[in-house]
Short mmCIF file of C-alpha atoms in Angstrom, two decimals:
data_model
loop_
_atom_site.label_atom_id
_atom_site.label_comp_id
_atom_site.label_asym_id
_atom_site.label_seq_id
_atom_site.Cartn_x
_atom_site.Cartn_y
_atom_site.Cartn_z
CA MET A 1212 -5.00 18.53 -10.91
CA VAL A 1213 -6.13 14.99 -11.21
CA GLU A 1214 -5.39 13.58 -14.80
CA GLU A 1215 -8.66 12.19 -17.01
CA ASP A 1216 -6.92 8.43 -17.57
CA PRO A 1217 -3.98 8.92 -15.16
CA ARG A 1218 -0.69 6.32 -15.09
CA PRO A 1219 0.99 5.44 -12.02
CA ARG A 1220 4.58 6.72 -12.01
CA LEU A 1221 7.47 5.09 -11.09
CA GLY A 1222 8.98 6.84 -7.79
CA TRP A 1223 12.56 7.82 -7.34
CA ILE A 1224 15.33 6.06 -5.25
CA ASP A 1225 17.86 6.76 -3.38
CA PRO A 1226 20.69 5.86 -4.95
CA LEU A 1227 22.69 4.34 -2.35
CA VAL A 1228 19.24 2.12 -1.99
CA ALA A 1229 18.96 1.44 -5.73
CA ASP A 1230 22.48 -0.54 -5.45
CA GLU A 1231 22.12 -2.99 -2.48
CA HIS A 1232 17.65 -3.37 -3.66
CA PRO A 1233 18.28 -3.36 -7.72
CA SER A 1234 14.97 -5.19 -7.46
CA LEU A 1235 12.53 -2.37 -5.78
CA ALA A 1236 10.45 0.14 -7.70
CA LEU A 1237 7.72 2.70 -6.02
CA LEU A 1238 4.86 3.09 -7.88
CA TRP A 1239 2.24 5.98 -6.82
CA LEU A 1240 -0.22 7.27 -8.24
CA GLU A 1241 -3.08 10.16 -7.98
CA LEU A 1242 -6.37 10.41 -7.49
CA PRO A 1243 -9.94 11.71 -6.68
CA VAL A 1244 -10.70 10.58 -3.32
CA ARG A 1245 -13.47 11.09 -0.72
CA TRP A 1246 -13.49 9.80 2.69
CA MET A 1247 -16.33 8.05 4.22
CA ARG A 1248 -16.46 7.13 7.82
CA ARG A 1249 -19.48 4.05 6.96
CA SER A 1250 -18.31 2.75 3.43
CA PRO A 1251 -21.32 1.88 1.14
CA ARG A 1252 -23.24 -0.95 1.64
CA TRP A 1253 -21.05 -2.92 -2.75
CA MET A 1254 -18.23 -1.60 -0.48
CA ARG A 1255 -18.91 -3.87 2.29
CA ASP A 1256 -20.98 -6.61 0.53
CA ARG A 1257 -17.57 -7.00 -1.62
CA LEU A 1258 -15.36 -7.10 2.06
CA ALA A 1259 -18.03 -9.79 2.85
CA THR A 1260 -17.67 -11.83 0.05
CA LEU A 1261 -13.71 -11.63 -0.13
CA SER A 1262 -14.32 -12.44 4.16
CA GLY A 1263 -15.55 -16.02 2.85
CA ARG A 1264 -12.41 -16.77 0.74
CA VAL A 1265 -10.41 -16.41 3.71
CA ASP A 1266 -9.93 -19.23 6.21
CA GLY A 1267 -8.26 -21.08 8.71
CA ALA A 1268 -6.85 -23.36 6.23
CA ALA A 1269 -6.18 -20.03 3.79
CA ALA A 1270 -4.40 -18.82 5.70
CA LEU A 1271 -1.62 -21.60 7.14
CA GLU A 1272 -1.02 -22.03 2.94
CA LEU A 1273 -0.14 -18.41 2.85
CA ARG A 1274 3.14 -18.15 3.15
CA ARG A 1275 3.53 -21.17 0.10
CA GLN A 1276 1.68 -18.63 -1.74
CA ASP A 1277 4.33 -17.23 -4.11
CA ILE A 1278 4.19 -13.37 -3.66
CA PRO A 1279 3.22 -13.56 0.39
CA ALA A 1280 6.47 -16.19 0.57
CA ALA A 1281 8.15 -12.84 -1.42
CA TRP A 1282 7.12 -10.35 0.90
CA ARG A 1283 8.48 -11.96 3.67
CA VAL A 1284 11.44 -12.63 1.19
CA PHE A 1285 11.75 -9.16 1.18
CA TYR A 1286 11.33 -7.94 4.10
CA ARG A 1287 14.15 -10.26 5.15
CA HIS A 1288 16.25 -7.69 2.74
CA VAL A 1289 15.51 -4.63 3.94
CA GLY A 1290 15.72 -5.03 7.53
CA ILE A 1291 12.29 -6.37 8.79
CA ASP A 1292 11.53 -9.27 10.61
CA PRO A 1293 8.42 -10.54 9.22
CA ASP A 1294 7.81 -12.85 11.93
CA GLU A 1295 7.48 -9.43 13.93
CA ASP A 1296 6.45 -6.95 11.78
CA GLN A 1297 3.87 -8.72 9.64
CA THR A 1298 4.00 -8.18 6.06
CA PRO A 1299 0.49 -6.42 4.82
CA ILE A 1300 -0.59 -9.35 3.34
CA GLU A 1301 -0.21 -11.40 6.15
CA ALA A 1302 -1.54 -9.10 8.66
CA ALA A 1303 -4.77 -9.11 6.80
CA TYR A 1304 -5.33 -12.37 6.61
CA HIS A 1305 -5.06 -12.45 10.84
CA ALA A 1306 -7.45 -9.14 11.05
CA ARG A 1307 -9.88 -11.36 8.75
CA LEU A 1308 -9.41 -14.49 11.39
CA ARG A 1309 -9.59 -12.68 14.79
CA TRP A 1310 -12.58 -11.07 13.69
CA GLY A 1311 -14.81 -13.92 11.55
CA GLY A 1312 -14.17 -10.95 8.61
CA PHE A 1313 -12.79 -8.14 7.31
CA ARG A 1314 -14.30 -5.26 9.08
CA SER A 1315 -14.91 -2.37 7.04
CA ARG A 1316 -13.05 0.39 8.03
CA GLY A 1317 -14.70 2.94 5.80
CA MET A 1318 -13.37 4.54 2.54
CA PRO A 1319 -10.96 4.59 1.21
CA ARG A 1320 -8.81 2.12 3.63
CA ASP A 1321 -11.71 -0.91 2.59
CA VAL A 1322 -10.55 0.08 -1.23
CA LEU A 1323 -6.91 -1.01 0.29
CA THR A 1324 -7.61 -4.08 2.23
CA THR A 1325 -9.82 -5.15 -1.16
CA ALA A 1326 -7.08 -4.57 -3.87
CA LEU A 1327 -4.50 -6.42 -1.20
CA VAL A 1328 -6.45 -8.99 -0.29
CA GLU A 1329 -7.92 -9.32 -4.38
CA THR A 1330 -4.03 -9.30 -5.71
CA GLY A 1331 -1.51 -9.69 -2.65
CA VAL A 1332 -0.14 -6.56 -4.27
CA ALA A 1333 -0.21 -3.49 -0.58
CA LEU A 1334 -1.53 0.08 -1.46
CA TRP A 1335 -1.28 3.03 0.75
CA ALA A 1336 -2.84 6.19 1.27
CA VAL A 1337 -1.70 10.08 1.53
CA ASP A 1338 -3.04 12.50 1.49
CA ALA A 1339 -2.57 14.35 -1.73
CA ASP A 1340 -2.66 17.90 -0.62
CA ARG A 1341 -0.07 17.05 2.45
CA THR A 1342 2.90 16.02 -0.12
CA ALA A 1343 5.21 17.41 -2.23
CA GLY A 1344 7.07 16.53 -5.44
CA GLU A 1345 7.58 13.62 -6.49
CA LEU A 1346 7.79 10.81 -4.01
CA GLY A 1347 10.98 8.00 -3.41
CA VAL A 1348 12.69 5.43 -1.13
CA ARG A 1349 15.43 6.47 0.78
CA LEU A 1350 16.97 6.04 4.17
CA SER A 1351 15.35 7.52 7.19
CA LYS A 1352 17.59 10.28 8.38
CA PRO A 1353 18.68 10.62 12.28
CA GLY A 1354 15.98 11.01 14.73
CA GLU A 1355 13.83 11.87 11.89
CA LEU A 1356 9.94 12.65 12.34
CA LEU A 1357 7.63 10.74 9.67
CA GLY A 1358 5.35 13.88 8.29
CA ALA A 1359 4.62 16.72 10.05
CA GLY A 1360 3.86 15.33 14.45
CA GLU A 1361 5.59 13.33 16.64
CA THR A 1362 6.70 9.61 15.29
CA GLU A 1363 10.44 9.39 14.44
CA ALA A 1364 11.35 7.62 11.51
CA PRO A 1365 13.22 4.02 12.46
CA ALA A 1366 16.46 5.14 12.08
CA GLY A 1367 18.35 3.29 9.63
CA ARG A 1368 15.19 2.01 7.90
CA LEU A 1369 14.02 2.52 4.53
CA VAL A 1370 11.10 4.98 4.10
CA ILE A 1371 8.60 6.98 1.68
CA ALA A 1372 8.96 10.29 0.86
CA ASP A 1373 8.29 13.57 -0.90
CA GLU A 1374 10.97 15.86 -1.62
CA HIS A 1375 11.26 17.57 1.75
CA ARG A 1376 10.03 15.88 4.35
CA ALA A 1377 9.45 10.72 5.34
CA LEU A 1378 6.16 10.24 5.16
CA ALA A 1379 5.94 5.82 6.05
CA PRO A 1380 7.37 3.27 6.41
CA LEU A 1381 8.90 1.03 3.82
CA GLY A 1382 5.40 -1.13 4.29
CA GLY A 1383 4.12 0.54 7.01
CA GLU A 1384 1.52 3.00 7.26
CA PRO A 1385 1.69 6.70 7.68
CA PRO A 1386 1.27 8.41 10.86
CA ALA A 1387 -2.36 9.85 10.62
CA GLU A 1388 -1.94 13.29 10.14
CA LEU A 1389 -1.01 12.48 6.60
CA ALA A 1390 -3.80 10.27 6.60
CA VAL A 1391 -6.96 10.53 3.87
CA ALA A 1392 -9.26 11.93 5.97
CA LYS A 1393 -13.01 13.78 6.18
CA GLY A 1394 -12.46 17.12 4.02
CA SER A 1395 -9.70 15.40 1.68
CA THR A 1396 -10.22 15.75 -2.44
CA ARG A 1397 -7.33 13.99 -3.71
CA ALA A 1398 -4.71 11.31 -2.41
CA ILE A 1399 -1.75 9.67 -3.48
CA VAL A 1400 -2.28 6.04 -3.93
CA TYR A 1401 1.42 4.38 -3.90
CA GLY A 1402 3.09 0.82 -3.62
CA LEU A 1403 5.20 -1.90 -3.98
CA GLN A 1404 7.83 -3.92 -6.61
CA PHE A 1405 9.97 -6.48 -6.29
CA THR A 1406 11.76 -9.14 -6.93
CA GLY A 1407 8.35 -11.81 -5.89
CA ILE A 1408 5.67 -8.96 -7.54
CA PRO A 1409 4.65 -10.41 -10.98
CA SER A 1410 4.17 -6.62 -12.18
CA MET A 1411 0.23 -8.38 -13.97
CA HIS A 1412 -0.73 -8.50 -10.01
CA VAL A 1413 0.31 -4.52 -9.53
CA HIS A 1414 -1.00 -3.48 -12.98
CA GLU A 1415 -4.35 -5.12 -10.84
CA ALA A 1416 -3.84 -3.34 -7.91
CA PHE A 1417 -3.48 -0.33 -9.28
CA TRP A 1418 -6.47 -1.06 -11.33
CA THR A 1419 -8.94 -1.74 -8.56
CA ALA A 1420 -7.72 1.68 -6.57
CA SER A 1421 -8.66 3.83 -9.60
CA GLU A 1422 -11.70 1.55 -10.28
CA LEU A 1423 -13.18 2.29 -7.77
CA LEU A 1424 -11.63 5.19 -6.07
CA GLY A 1425 -11.71 7.62 -9.31
CA PRO A 1426 -11.67 6.92 -13.18
CA PRO A 1427 -9.98 3.63 -14.87
CA VAL A 1428 -6.46 3.68 -15.09
CA ALA A 1429 -3.77 2.04 -17.68
CA ALA A 1430 -1.55 0.80 -15.28
CA ASP A 1431 1.38 0.36 -17.79
CA ALA A 1432 4.02 1.79 -15.73
CA ALA A 1433 5.27 -1.46 -13.68
CA VAL A 1434 7.98 -2.94 -14.78
CA ASP A 1435 8.67 -7.23 -15.86
CA ARG A 1436 9.77 -9.04 -12.63
#
C-alpha cells in the first residue's frame, strides 16, 4: 500500500558489492501511478521548455559538468564503458539533439526524463505489483534472466534485484514486462547515488517524480556524498 507521506528507502547492497563500491547506494520509492500513452499538455509543455535549454553547445559541455562526469567515472568503476553504453544523462541529451527536442513518450516516462534533465540524477520505474520485497544491488548469476522474460542479464554485471530475481542491469532499462503499463496503479521508482552525486540533487529528483506522479515526498534518505 502506498504511504501517505512516502520517503525513499535505502535498498540493500550485497556485501561483496559494498566492499568494492562503498559509496554506492540504491534508493527506491513506491508511488501511485497512472500509465498514459499520451502525456497531458502540461507535461509536454514542460518537456518543450527543457528542450529549449539544451542545444549542441550544452551537449558538448555536458562531460565537463560534475554530475555527468561522475556518471562516467562510476560506469568505468563498475565495468561499463561509457563510450559504448551511454550514461543516462548523455543518452537523454543525444536523443534531444537527434529528434530536435525531448520527445514525449507518455507517462511516467516523461516524468523520469524531466527529473533526469533537471537534476542529472537518473530514475527508473517498474510496476510495483511485479516486484517482491526490498530492492537492492548484486552481481548477476550465470545464465540469469531479467524479470520473467527471455533477456539474459549481462554476465558478471551489477543488477538491480528484488528478493527473488534480477530486474534490470545497473544503469539500464528494466525489461518491458516489468515496466509501468496500462492497468498499473503503483510504481517503484528507484535511483542510484555514488561519489560525485550530491544528496541535494538526489532529493530534487525524487521530489520531482513524487510531485508529478504522486503525493509530496520527504526525500531525506539520500546520504551526503
